[in-house]
Amino acid sequence: MNRRVYLDHNASTPVHPEVVEAMLPYFSERFGNPSSVHGFGREAREGLETAREQVAHFLRVGKEEIVFTSGGTESDNLAIKGVAMGRRRGHVITSKIEHHAVLRAVQSLETLGFEATYLDVDGDGLVDPEAVRRAIRPDTVLISVMHANSEVGTIQPVGEIGAIARQHGIPLHVDAVQTFGKAPLDLHALDIDLLSFSGHKIYGPKGVAGLYIRKGTKMVSVQHGGEHERRRRAGTENVAGIVGLGRAVEIRGRDMAEEAGRLTALRDRLWEGIRARVPDVRLSGHPTRRLPGTCNICFRHVESESIVLGLDLKGIGVSAGSACTSGNVEPSYVLVAMGVPVEWAMGAVRHSLGRCTTAEDIDYVVESTVPLVARLRSAMPVRA
Amino acid sequence: MQYSPVLIDHFRNPRNAGIMRTPDGVGEGESKECMDLVRFHLRVRDGQVVEARFQAYGCGPTIAAASAATEVATGCALEALLEVPAARVEAAVGGLPETRRHAAEVAALALRAAARDALNRMVTRSGRHA
């Protein structure tokens, strides 16, 4: 039996045992509808509001500024469409390396008559705040820039972008799904008006997430129904999931700082181990302004899916930078936007570390990668 | 993605990987869409493939299909290889998921090209000797 090493924490994380424990009563004992006025409902409501307080405390914001949703994608859609549609027409600024939830939400606004600017990034994946300033128009209604990129981990200069947005009175939405619970976030210092976050990236359950909406931010709801979440998101809340999210956030507040240092060291150990023994490799993303546990390595002239399969056979879970679907392979749009040449981008492999990752795991991944890449390259044809 | 044990075995232990000195036939197959490239080198005696070697760039199924295709080719008459279908290569790796069928197609394309090249060389040689 192979050792099993999970290095795909940017995709999802295992639910923390303390989170499972916190959630369990809400499946069969405190199962009521939190909108009901009876005792069963009040018990569920209590769990919901405790979780809201936990999240608000972690972000140092008001609890009435937190809206729970079903996932990061819904949070992004609510933020972008909610703010833009409140204005009916206008211009939105975002970057070319946002998550599809942001890019496609903005594209959907374009079909409704809005206009959009998709900002370039530099070779490290950074958005230039001055490019944001230059893109602002009199009718700009929203700026949406991610806090950290899920593929390469580059952390954006959100504070500088926030200051520019504030100067111009434009709301700033930040997709922080990859940063929330991994790095400190001071929403007031960063001038953030809306912030998306998710549960399953921080050892909470899937199907639960949230959106911070700064008090006074003008927006409309995009999902209609009951008066849940202060009429900002209709639909009965996923109480057990939200309780789990609240507990996960509390644990992150306790463990985050220590873990960031540990993961940064392991991430660098992985890169150094591979760089020392595998020729023709490059690291994508900013060398220092990067998520602690994210290491995206391009193996030149090797197709990333073959590396993912080879490592999978060794019990290692990593993610491919290029995706082969129905006979079409597309290099990652993030790497393309960063100017990574195609022959490198096709061999991109993302390793994302987490709280259970050990130095022995990293050494095993290095030991498994070295002969695998050598074998794949040994049979590689040189193109005419 | 679920792959057959045969495919996994070919990927893990590729047969006949690499190049050949002075091959009797060389052929390539390429998929522009997925950028996969497979190349075969054939050694031929009396119109029959006695040895086949492959080089491949692509996803795991493409590497496995190229490896399996060398076993399909060995012992096969060149004339028969000229029309080898992708289904034959696919069967040799124990089947492919729908989204990875291109792996067998690229390998079969390269095999047919290598057989064609070997036959052309035979014709050229026999013409020279006539």
Coordinates of C-alpha atoms in Angstrom, one line a residue:
Chain A
M1 CA 0.0 0.0 0.0
N2 CA 1.4 3.3 -1.1
R3 CA 1.7 6.2 1.3
R4 CA -1.1 8.8 0.7
V5 CA -0.2 12.4 0.5
Y6 CA -2.8 15.1 -0.2
L7 CA -1.3 18.2 -1.8
D8 CA -4.5 19.7 -3.2
H9 CA -5.7 21.9 -0.3
N10 CA -6.5 24.8 -2.6
A11 CA -9.2 22.6 -4.2
S12 CA -10.6 21.4 -0.9
T13 CA -9.6 20.4 2.7
P14 CA -10.6 17.6 5.0
V15 CA -13.1 18.7 7.6
H16 CA -11.4 19.2 11.0
P17 CA -12.6 16.7 13.6
E18 CA -13.6 19.6 16.0
V19 CA -15.7 21.0 13.1
V20 CA -17.5 17.7 12.6
E21 CA -18.2 17.5 16.4
A22 CA -19.7 21.0 16.4
M23 CA -21.9 20.2 13.4
L24 CA -23.3 16.9 14.5
P25 CA -26.1 18.1 16.9
Y26 CA -27.5 20.3 14.1
F27 CA -28.4 17.3 11.9
S28 CA -30.7 15.4 14.3
E29 CA -31.2 17.4 17.6
R30 CA -31.1 21.1 16.6
F31 CA -32.6 20.5 13.2
G32 CA -35.3 23.2 13.2
N33 CA -35.7 25.9 10.6
P34 CA -33.9 28.9 11.9
S35 CA -36.8 31.1 10.6
S36 CA -39.4 29.3 12.8
V37 CA -40.5 31.0 16.0
H38 CA -40.8 27.8 18.1
G39 CA -38.1 26.3 20.3
F40 CA -36.8 24.0 17.6
G41 CA -36.3 27.0 15.3
R42 CA -34.7 29.1 18.1
E43 CA -32.1 26.3 18.7
A44 CA -31.1 26.4 15.1
R45 CA -31.2 30.2 15.0
E46 CA -28.8 30.2 18.0
G47 CA -26.3 28.0 16.1
L48 CA -26.6 30.2 13.1
E49 CA -26.0 33.5 15.0
T50 CA -23.2 32.0 17.0
A51 CA -21.4 31.2 13.7
R52 CA -22.1 34.7 12.4
E53 CA -20.5 36.1 15.5
Q54 CA -17.5 33.8 15.1
V55 CA -16.9 34.9 11.5
A56 CA -17.5 38.6 12.4
H57 CA -15.1 38.4 15.3
F58 CA -12.4 36.8 13.1
L59 CA -12.8 39.5 10.4
R60 CA -13.3 42.2 13.1
V61 CA -16.5 43.5 11.5
G62 CA -20.2 43.7 12.5
K63 CA -22.2 40.5 12.5
E64 CA -24.9 42.2 10.5
E65 CA -22.3 42.6 7.8
I66 CA -22.0 38.8 7.2
V67 CA -24.3 36.9 4.8
F68 CA -24.1 33.2 4.5
T69 CA -24.3 31.5 1.1
S70 CA -23.9 28.1 -0.5
G71 CA -20.3 28.5 -1.8
G72 CA -17.6 30.9 -3.0
T73 CA -19.2 31.0 -6.4
E74 CA -22.5 32.2 -5.0
S75 CA -20.7 34.8 -2.9
D76 CA -18.9 36.1 -5.9
N77 CA -22.1 36.2 -8.0
L78 CA -24.0 38.0 -5.2
A79 CA -21.3 40.6 -4.7
I80 CA -20.7 41.4 -8.4
K81 CA -24.3 41.1 -9.7
G82 CA -25.8 42.6 -6.6
V83 CA -23.7 45.7 -6.7
A84 CA -23.8 46.2 -10.5
M85 CA -27.5 45.5 -10.9
G86 CA -28.3 48.1 -8.3
R87 CA -26.9 50.6 -10.8
R88 CA -28.5 49.1 -13.9
R89 CA -25.7 50.2 -16.3
G90 CA -22.0 50.9 -15.9
H91 CA -18.4 49.6 -16.0
V92 CA -16.7 46.9 -14.0
I93 CA -13.0 46.4 -13.5
T94 CA -11.5 43.0 -12.7
S95 CA -8.3 41.1 -13.7
K96 CA -7.6 38.4 -16.2
I97 CA -6.6 35.8 -13.5
E98 CA -9.8 35.9 -11.4
H99 CA -11.6 32.7 -10.5
H100 CA -14.2 31.7 -13.1
A101 CA -17.0 32.6 -10.6
V102 CA -15.8 36.2 -11.0
L103 CA -14.9 36.2 -14.7
R104 CA -18.2 34.6 -15.7
A105 CA -20.3 36.8 -13.4
V106 CA -18.7 39.9 -15.0
Q107 CA -19.2 38.4 -18.5
S108 CA -22.9 37.8 -17.7
L109 CA -23.1 41.5 -16.8
E110 CA -21.7 42.4 -20.3
T111 CA -24.6 40.5 -21.9
L112 CA -26.9 42.9 -20.0
G113 CA -25.2 46.0 -21.3
F114 CA -22.5 46.6 -18.7
E115 CA -18.9 47.1 -19.9
A116 CA -15.9 45.5 -18.4
T117 CA -12.1 46.0 -18.2
Y118 CA -10.0 42.8 -17.6
L119 CA -6.6 44.0 -16.3
D120 CA -3.4 42.3 -17.3
V121 CA -1.0 40.9 -14.6
D122 CA 2.8 40.9 -14.6
G123 CA 5.0 37.8 -14.8
D124 CA 4.5 37.1 -11.1
G125 CA 0.7 37.4 -11.4
L126 CA 0.4 40.8 -9.8
V127 CA -2.2 43.4 -10.8
D128 CA -0.6 46.9 -11.0
P129 CA -2.7 49.3 -8.8
E130 CA -1.9 52.1 -11.2
A131 CA -3.5 50.1 -14.0
V132 CA -6.6 50.0 -11.8
R133 CA -6.5 53.7 -11.4
R134 CA -6.1 54.2 -15.2
A135 CA -9.0 51.9 -15.9
I136 CA -11.4 53.8 -13.8
R137 CA -14.2 55.7 -15.7
P138 CA -16.9 58.0 -14.5
D139 CA -19.4 55.2 -14.8
T140 CA -17.2 52.5 -13.0
V141 CA -19.6 50.8 -10.5
L142 CA -17.3 48.1 -9.1
I143 CA -13.8 46.8 -8.9
S144 CA -13.3 43.1 -8.2
V145 CA -9.8 41.8 -7.5
M146 CA -9.0 38.5 -5.8
H147 CA -6.8 38.5 -2.7
A148 CA -4.8 35.5 -3.7
N149 CA -4.8 33.4 -6.8
S150 CA -5.7 29.7 -6.4
E151 CA -3.3 28.4 -9.0
V152 CA -0.1 30.3 -8.3
G153 CA -0.8 31.8 -4.8
T154 CA 0.2 35.3 -5.7
I155 CA -1.2 37.8 -3.1
Q156 CA -2.5 41.0 -4.7
P157 CA -1.7 44.5 -3.5
V158 CA -5.3 44.8 -2.3
G159 CA -4.5 47.7 0.2
E160 CA -3.3 49.9 -2.6
I161 CA -6.2 49.0 -4.9
G162 CA -8.6 49.6 -2.0
A163 CA -7.2 53.1 -1.4
I164 CA -7.7 53.9 -5.1
A165 CA -11.2 52.6 -5.0
R166 CA -12.0 54.5 -1.9
Q167 CA -10.6 57.8 -3.4
H168 CA -13.0 57.4 -6.3
G169 CA -15.9 56.2 -4.2
I170 CA -16.1 52.8 -6.1
P171 CA -17.0 49.7 -4.1
L172 CA -14.2 47.1 -4.0
H173 CA -15.0 43.3 -4.0
V174 CA -12.3 40.9 -3.0
D175 CA -12.5 37.2 -3.7
A176 CA -10.6 35.9 -0.6
V177 CA -11.6 32.3 -0.9
Q178 CA -8.0 31.2 -1.0
T179 CA -6.8 33.6 1.7
F180 CA -9.5 33.6 4.3
G181 CA -8.3 31.7 7.3
K182 CA -4.8 31.4 5.9
A183 CA -3.4 34.9 6.2
P184 CA -4.5 38.0 8.2
L185 CA -7.1 40.2 6.6
D186 CA -7.9 43.7 7.9
L187 CA -10.9 44.7 5.9
H188 CA -10.9 48.3 7.2
A189 CA -7.2 48.9 6.5
L190 CA -7.6 47.3 3.1
D191 CA -10.7 49.4 2.3
I192 CA -12.6 46.3 1.2
D193 CA -16.4 46.7 0.8
L194 CA -17.3 43.1 -0.1
L195 CA -15.3 39.9 0.7
S196 CA -16.1 36.4 -0.5
F197 CA -15.0 33.5 1.7
S198 CA -15.6 29.7 1.8
G199 CA -15.8 26.9 4.3
H200 CA -14.3 23.9 2.6
K201 CA -10.9 25.6 2.0
I202 CA -10.4 26.0 5.7
Y203 CA -11.3 22.5 7.0
G204 CA -15.0 23.3 7.1
P205 CA -17.7 21.6 5.1
K206 CA -18.5 22.0 1.5
G207 CA -21.7 23.9 0.5
V208 CA -21.3 26.7 2.9
A209 CA -19.6 30.1 2.4
G210 CA -20.2 33.8 3.1
L211 CA -20.0 37.3 1.9
Y212 CA -18.9 40.3 4.0
I213 CA -20.9 43.4 2.9
R214 CA -19.7 46.6 4.4
K215 CA -22.6 48.5 6.1
G216 CA -24.0 51.1 3.7
T217 CA -22.9 49.2 0.5
K218 CA -25.6 49.7 -2.1
M219 CA -26.7 46.4 -3.7
V220 CA -29.7 44.4 -4.6
S221 CA -30.3 40.7 -4.0
V222 CA -30.0 38.4 -6.9
Q223 CA -31.8 35.4 -5.5
H224 CA -35.4 36.0 -4.6
G225 CA -37.6 34.3 -2.1
G226 CA -37.9 34.6 1.7
E227 CA -36.4 37.3 3.9
H228 CA -33.4 35.3 5.0
E229 CA -30.1 36.9 5.7
R230 CA -31.6 40.3 6.1
R231 CA -33.2 40.0 2.7
R232 CA -29.9 39.8 1.0
R233 CA -29.9 36.1 0.2
A234 CA -33.2 34.2 0.1
G235 CA -33.3 30.5 1.1
T236 CA -33.2 28.5 4.3
E237 CA -29.7 28.6 5.7
N238 CA -27.6 25.4 5.8
V239 CA -27.4 25.6 9.6
A240 CA -25.2 22.5 10.2
G241 CA -22.8 23.7 7.5
I242 CA -22.8 27.3 8.8
V243 CA -22.1 26.1 12.4
G244 CA -19.2 24.1 10.9
L245 CA -17.9 27.2 9.1
G246 CA -18.1 29.2 12.3
R247 CA -16.1 26.6 14.3
A248 CA -13.6 26.2 11.4
V249 CA -13.0 30.0 11.5
E250 CA -12.5 29.9 15.2
I251 CA -9.9 27.2 14.8
R252 CA -8.2 29.1 12.0
G253 CA -7.9 32.1 14.3
R254 CA -6.1 29.9 16.8
D255 CA -3.8 28.0 14.4
M256 CA -3.3 30.3 11.4
A257 CA -0.2 32.2 12.3
E258 CA 1.8 29.1 13.5
E259 CA 0.7 27.1 10.4
A260 CA 1.6 29.8 7.9
G261 CA 5.2 29.7 9.0
R262 CA 5.4 25.9 9.0
L263 CA 3.7 25.7 5.5
T264 CA 6.0 28.4 4.1
A265 CA 9.0 26.3 5.1
L266 CA 7.5 23.1 3.7
R267 CA 6.6 24.8 0.5
D268 CA 10.1 26.1 0.0
R269 CA 11.5 22.6 0.9
L270 CA 9.4 21.2 -1.9
W271 CA 10.6 23.7 -4.5
E272 CA 14.2 23.5 -3.4
G273 CA 14.0 19.7 -3.5
I274 CA 12.7 19.6 -7.0
R275 CA 14.8 22.4 -8.3
A276 CA 17.9 20.7 -7.1
R277 CA 17.2 17.4 -8.8
V278 CA 15.0 18.0 -11.8
P279 CA 16.3 20.1 -14.7
D280 CA 14.1 22.5 -16.7
V281 CA 11.7 23.5 -13.9
R282 CA 10.4 26.9 -13.0
L283 CA 8.3 28.3 -10.1
S284 CA 5.2 30.2 -11.1
G285 CA 3.8 33.0 -8.9
H286 CA 5.5 35.7 -6.8
P287 CA 8.6 34.5 -5.0
T288 CA 7.6 35.9 -1.6
R289 CA 4.1 37.5 -1.9
R290 CA 2.5 34.1 -2.1
L291 CA 0.1 31.9 -0.1
P292 CA 2.1 29.9 2.5
G293 CA 1.2 26.5 1.1
T294 CA 1.0 27.0 -2.7
C295 CA 3.8 25.8 -5.0
N296 CA 3.1 25.8 -8.7
I297 CA 5.9 24.2 -10.6
C298 CA 6.2 24.0 -14.4
F299 CA 8.1 21.0 -15.8
R300 CA 9.2 21.9 -19.3
H301 CA 8.3 19.6 -22.1
V302 CA 6.2 17.3 -19.9
E303 CA 2.4 17.3 -20.0
S304 CA 1.1 18.0 -16.5
E305 CA -1.7 15.4 -16.7
S306 CA 0.9 12.6 -17.1
I307 CA 2.7 13.9 -13.9
V308 CA -0.6 14.0 -12.1
L309 CA -1.4 10.4 -13.1
G310 CA 2.1 9.2 -12.2
L311 CA 2.0 10.8 -8.8
D312 CA -1.6 9.5 -8.3
L313 CA -0.3 6.0 -8.8
K314 CA 2.1 6.8 -5.9
G315 CA -0.8 7.9 -3.7
I316 CA -0.1 11.6 -4.2
G317 CA -2.9 14.1 -5.0
V318 CA -1.8 17.2 -6.9
S319 CA -3.5 19.2 -9.5
A320 CA -2.7 19.8 -13.2
G321 CA -2.3 23.3 -14.6
S322 CA -3.5 22.2 -18.0
A323 CA -6.7 20.4 -18.5
C324 CA -7.4 17.8 -21.2
T325 CA -11.1 17.7 -22.0
S326 CA -12.5 15.8 -25.0
G327 CA -9.2 15.8 -26.8
N328 CA -8.5 19.5 -26.3
V329 CA -5.8 20.7 -24.0
E330 CA -5.7 24.3 -22.8
P331 CA -2.9 25.7 -20.7
S332 CA -4.0 27.5 -17.6
Y333 CA -5.4 30.9 -18.4
V334 CA -3.8 32.2 -15.3
L335 CA -0.3 31.1 -16.5
V336 CA -1.0 32.4 -20.0
A337 CA -2.0 35.8 -18.6
M338 CA 1.3 35.8 -16.6
G339 CA 3.2 35.3 -19.9
V340 CA 4.4 31.8 -19.1
P341 CA 5.4 30.2 -22.5
V342 CA 3.1 27.4 -23.6
E343 CA 5.8 24.7 -23.5
W344 CA 6.2 25.5 -19.8
A345 CA 2.5 26.1 -19.0
M346 CA 1.5 22.7 -20.4
G347 CA 3.6 21.1 -17.7
A348 CA 2.3 23.1 -14.7
V349 CA 1.6 21.2 -11.5
R350 CA 0.1 22.8 -8.5
H351 CA 1.0 21.5 -5.1
S352 CA -1.1 23.0 -2.3
L353 CA -0.1 22.1 1.3
G354 CA -2.2 21.9 4.4
R355 CA -2.3 21.5 8.1
C356 CA -1.6 17.7 8.0
T357 CA 1.3 18.0 5.5
T358 CA 4.7 16.9 7.0
A359 CA 8.3 17.2 6.0
E360 CA 8.2 13.4 5.3
D361 CA 5.3 13.9 2.9
I362 CA 7.3 16.6 1.0
D363 CA 10.3 14.4 0.8
Y364 CA 8.2 11.5 -0.5
V365 CA 6.7 13.8 -3.2
V366 CA 10.2 14.9 -4.3
E367 CA 11.4 11.3 -4.3
S368 CA 8.4 10.3 -6.4
T369 CA 8.6 13.3 -8.8
V370 CA 12.3 13.0 -9.8
P371 CA 12.2 9.5 -11.5
L372 CA 8.7 10.1 -12.9
V373 CA 9.7 13.3 -14.8
A374 CA 12.9 11.6 -15.9
R375 CA 11.0 8.7 -17.3
L376 CA 8.4 10.8 -19.0
R377 CA 11.1 13.0 -20.6
S378 CA 13.1 9.9 -21.7
A379 CA 10.4 8.9 -24.1
M380 CA 9.6 12.4 -25.2
P381 CA 9.9 13.2 -28.9
V382 CA 11.6 16.4 -30.0
R383 CA 9.2 18.2 -32.3
A384 CA 10.4 18.7 -35.8
Chain B
M1 CA -10.8 9.5 -14.2
Q2 CA -10.9 5.7 -14.1
Y3 CA -8.4 3.9 -16.3
S4 CA -8.1 0.2 -16.9
P5 CA -5.4 -1.8 -15.1
V6 CA -3.8 -2.6 -18.5
L7 CA -3.5 1.1 -19.3
I8 CA -2.0 1.8 -15.8
D9 CA 0.5 -0.9 -16.3
H10 CA 1.6 0.5 -19.7
F11 CA 1.9 3.9 -18.2
R12 CA 3.8 2.7 -15.2
N13 CA 6.0 0.3 -17.2
P14 CA 6.2 1.5 -20.7
R15 CA 7.3 -1.1 -23.2
N16 CA 9.8 -0.3 -26.0
A17 CA 10.2 3.4 -25.1
G18 CA 12.9 5.3 -26.8
I19 CA 14.5 5.5 -30.2
M20 CA 16.1 3.0 -32.6
R21 CA 19.3 3.3 -34.6
T22 CA 18.8 3.0 -38.4
P23 CA 15.1 2.2 -38.3
D24 CA 13.3 0.9 -41.4
G25 CA 10.4 3.1 -40.9
V26 CA 9.5 6.2 -38.9
G27 CA 6.1 7.8 -38.5
E28 CA 4.4 10.5 -36.4
G29 CA 0.9 11.2 -35.3
E30 CA -0.1 14.5 -33.8
S31 CA -3.2 16.0 -32.3
K32 CA -3.3 19.7 -32.9
E33 CA -6.2 20.1 -30.4
C34 CA -4.5 18.5 -27.5
M35 CA -0.9 18.9 -28.7
D36 CA -0.1 15.2 -28.2
L37 CA 2.7 13.8 -30.3
V38 CA 3.6 10.1 -30.8
R39 CA 6.5 8.8 -33.0
F40 CA 7.3 5.2 -33.8
H41 CA 10.5 3.6 -35.1
L42 CA 10.0 0.3 -36.8
R43 CA 12.5 -2.5 -37.6
V44 CA 11.2 -4.7 -40.5
R45 CA 12.2 -8.1 -41.8
D46 CA 10.5 -9.7 -44.8
G47 CA 7.6 -7.2 -44.7
Q48 CA 6.9 -7.9 -41.0
V49 CA 7.6 -5.6 -38.0
V50 CA 10.2 -7.3 -35.8
E51 CA 10.7 -4.4 -33.4
A52 CA 8.9 -1.2 -32.6
R53 CA 9.9 1.7 -30.3
F54 CA 8.0 4.8 -29.3
Q55 CA 8.4 8.3 -28.2
A56 CA 5.4 10.2 -26.8
Y57 CA 4.4 13.6 -25.4
G58 CA 1.0 13.8 -23.9
C59 CA -1.3 12.7 -21.1
G60 CA -0.9 9.4 -19.4
P61 CA -3.3 7.5 -21.7
T62 CA -1.4 8.7 -24.8
I63 CA 1.9 7.4 -23.3
A64 CA 0.1 4.1 -22.5
A65 CA -1.5 3.8 -25.9
A66 CA 1.9 4.4 -27.6
S67 CA 3.5 1.7 -25.4
A68 CA 0.6 -0.8 -26.2
A69 CA 0.8 0.1 -29.9
T70 CA 4.4 -1.1 -30.1
E71 CA 3.1 -4.5 -29.0
V72 CA 0.3 -4.4 -31.5
A73 CA 2.8 -3.6 -34.3
T74 CA 5.4 -6.3 -33.4
G75 CA 4.8 -9.4 -35.5
C76 CA 2.4 -7.5 -37.7
A77 CA 2.7 -7.3 -41.5
L78 CA 3.3 -3.8 -42.8
E79 CA 0.4 -4.0 -45.2
A80 CA -1.9 -4.8 -42.2
L81 CA -0.5 -1.9 -40.2
L82 CA -1.3 0.6 -43.0
E83 CA -4.9 0.4 -41.9
V84 CA -4.6 -0.3 -38.2
P85 CA -7.7 1.3 -36.6
A86 CA -7.6 3.3 -33.4
A87 CA -10.0 0.8 -31.9
R88 CA -7.3 -1.9 -32.1
V89 CA -4.9 0.3 -30.0
E90 CA -7.8 1.2 -27.6
A91 CA -8.5 -2.5 -27.1
A92 CA -4.8 -3.0 -26.3
V93 CA -5.0 -0.6 -23.4
G94 CA -8.2 -2.2 -22.1
G95 CA -10.4 0.6 -23.3
L96 CA -10.4 4.4 -22.9
P97 CA -12.8 6.9 -21.3
E98 CA -14.7 8.9 -24.0
T99 CA -12.6 12.1 -23.3
R100 CA -9.3 10.2 -23.8
R101 CA -10.1 8.4 -27.1
H102 CA -7.7 10.8 -28.8
A103 CA -4.8 8.8 -27.2
A104 CA -5.6 5.7 -29.3
E105 CA -6.2 7.9 -32.4
V106 CA -2.8 9.6 -32.2
A107 CA -1.0 6.3 -31.6
A108 CA -2.8 4.6 -34.6
L109 CA -2.1 7.6 -36.8
A110 CA 1.6 7.4 -36.0
L111 CA 1.7 3.6 -36.5
R112 CA 0.0 3.9 -39.9
A113 CA 2.5 6.7 -40.9
A114 CA 5.5 4.5 -39.8
A115 CA 4.2 1.5 -41.8
R116 CA 3.7 3.7 -44.8
D117 CA 7.2 5.1 -44.5
A118 CA 8.7 1.6 -44.2
L119 CA 6.8 0.4 -47.3
N120 CA 8.0 3.4 -49.2
R121 CA 11.6 2.7 -48.3
M122 CA 11.2 -0.9 -49.3
V123 CA 9.8 0.2 -52.7
T124 CA 12.6 2.7 -53.1
R125 CA 15.3 0.1 -52.2
S126 CA 13.8 -2.5 -54.6
G127 CA 13.6 0.1 -57.4
R128 CA 17.3 1.0 -56.8
H129 CA 18.2 -2.7 -57.0
A130 CA 16.2 -3.4 -60.2

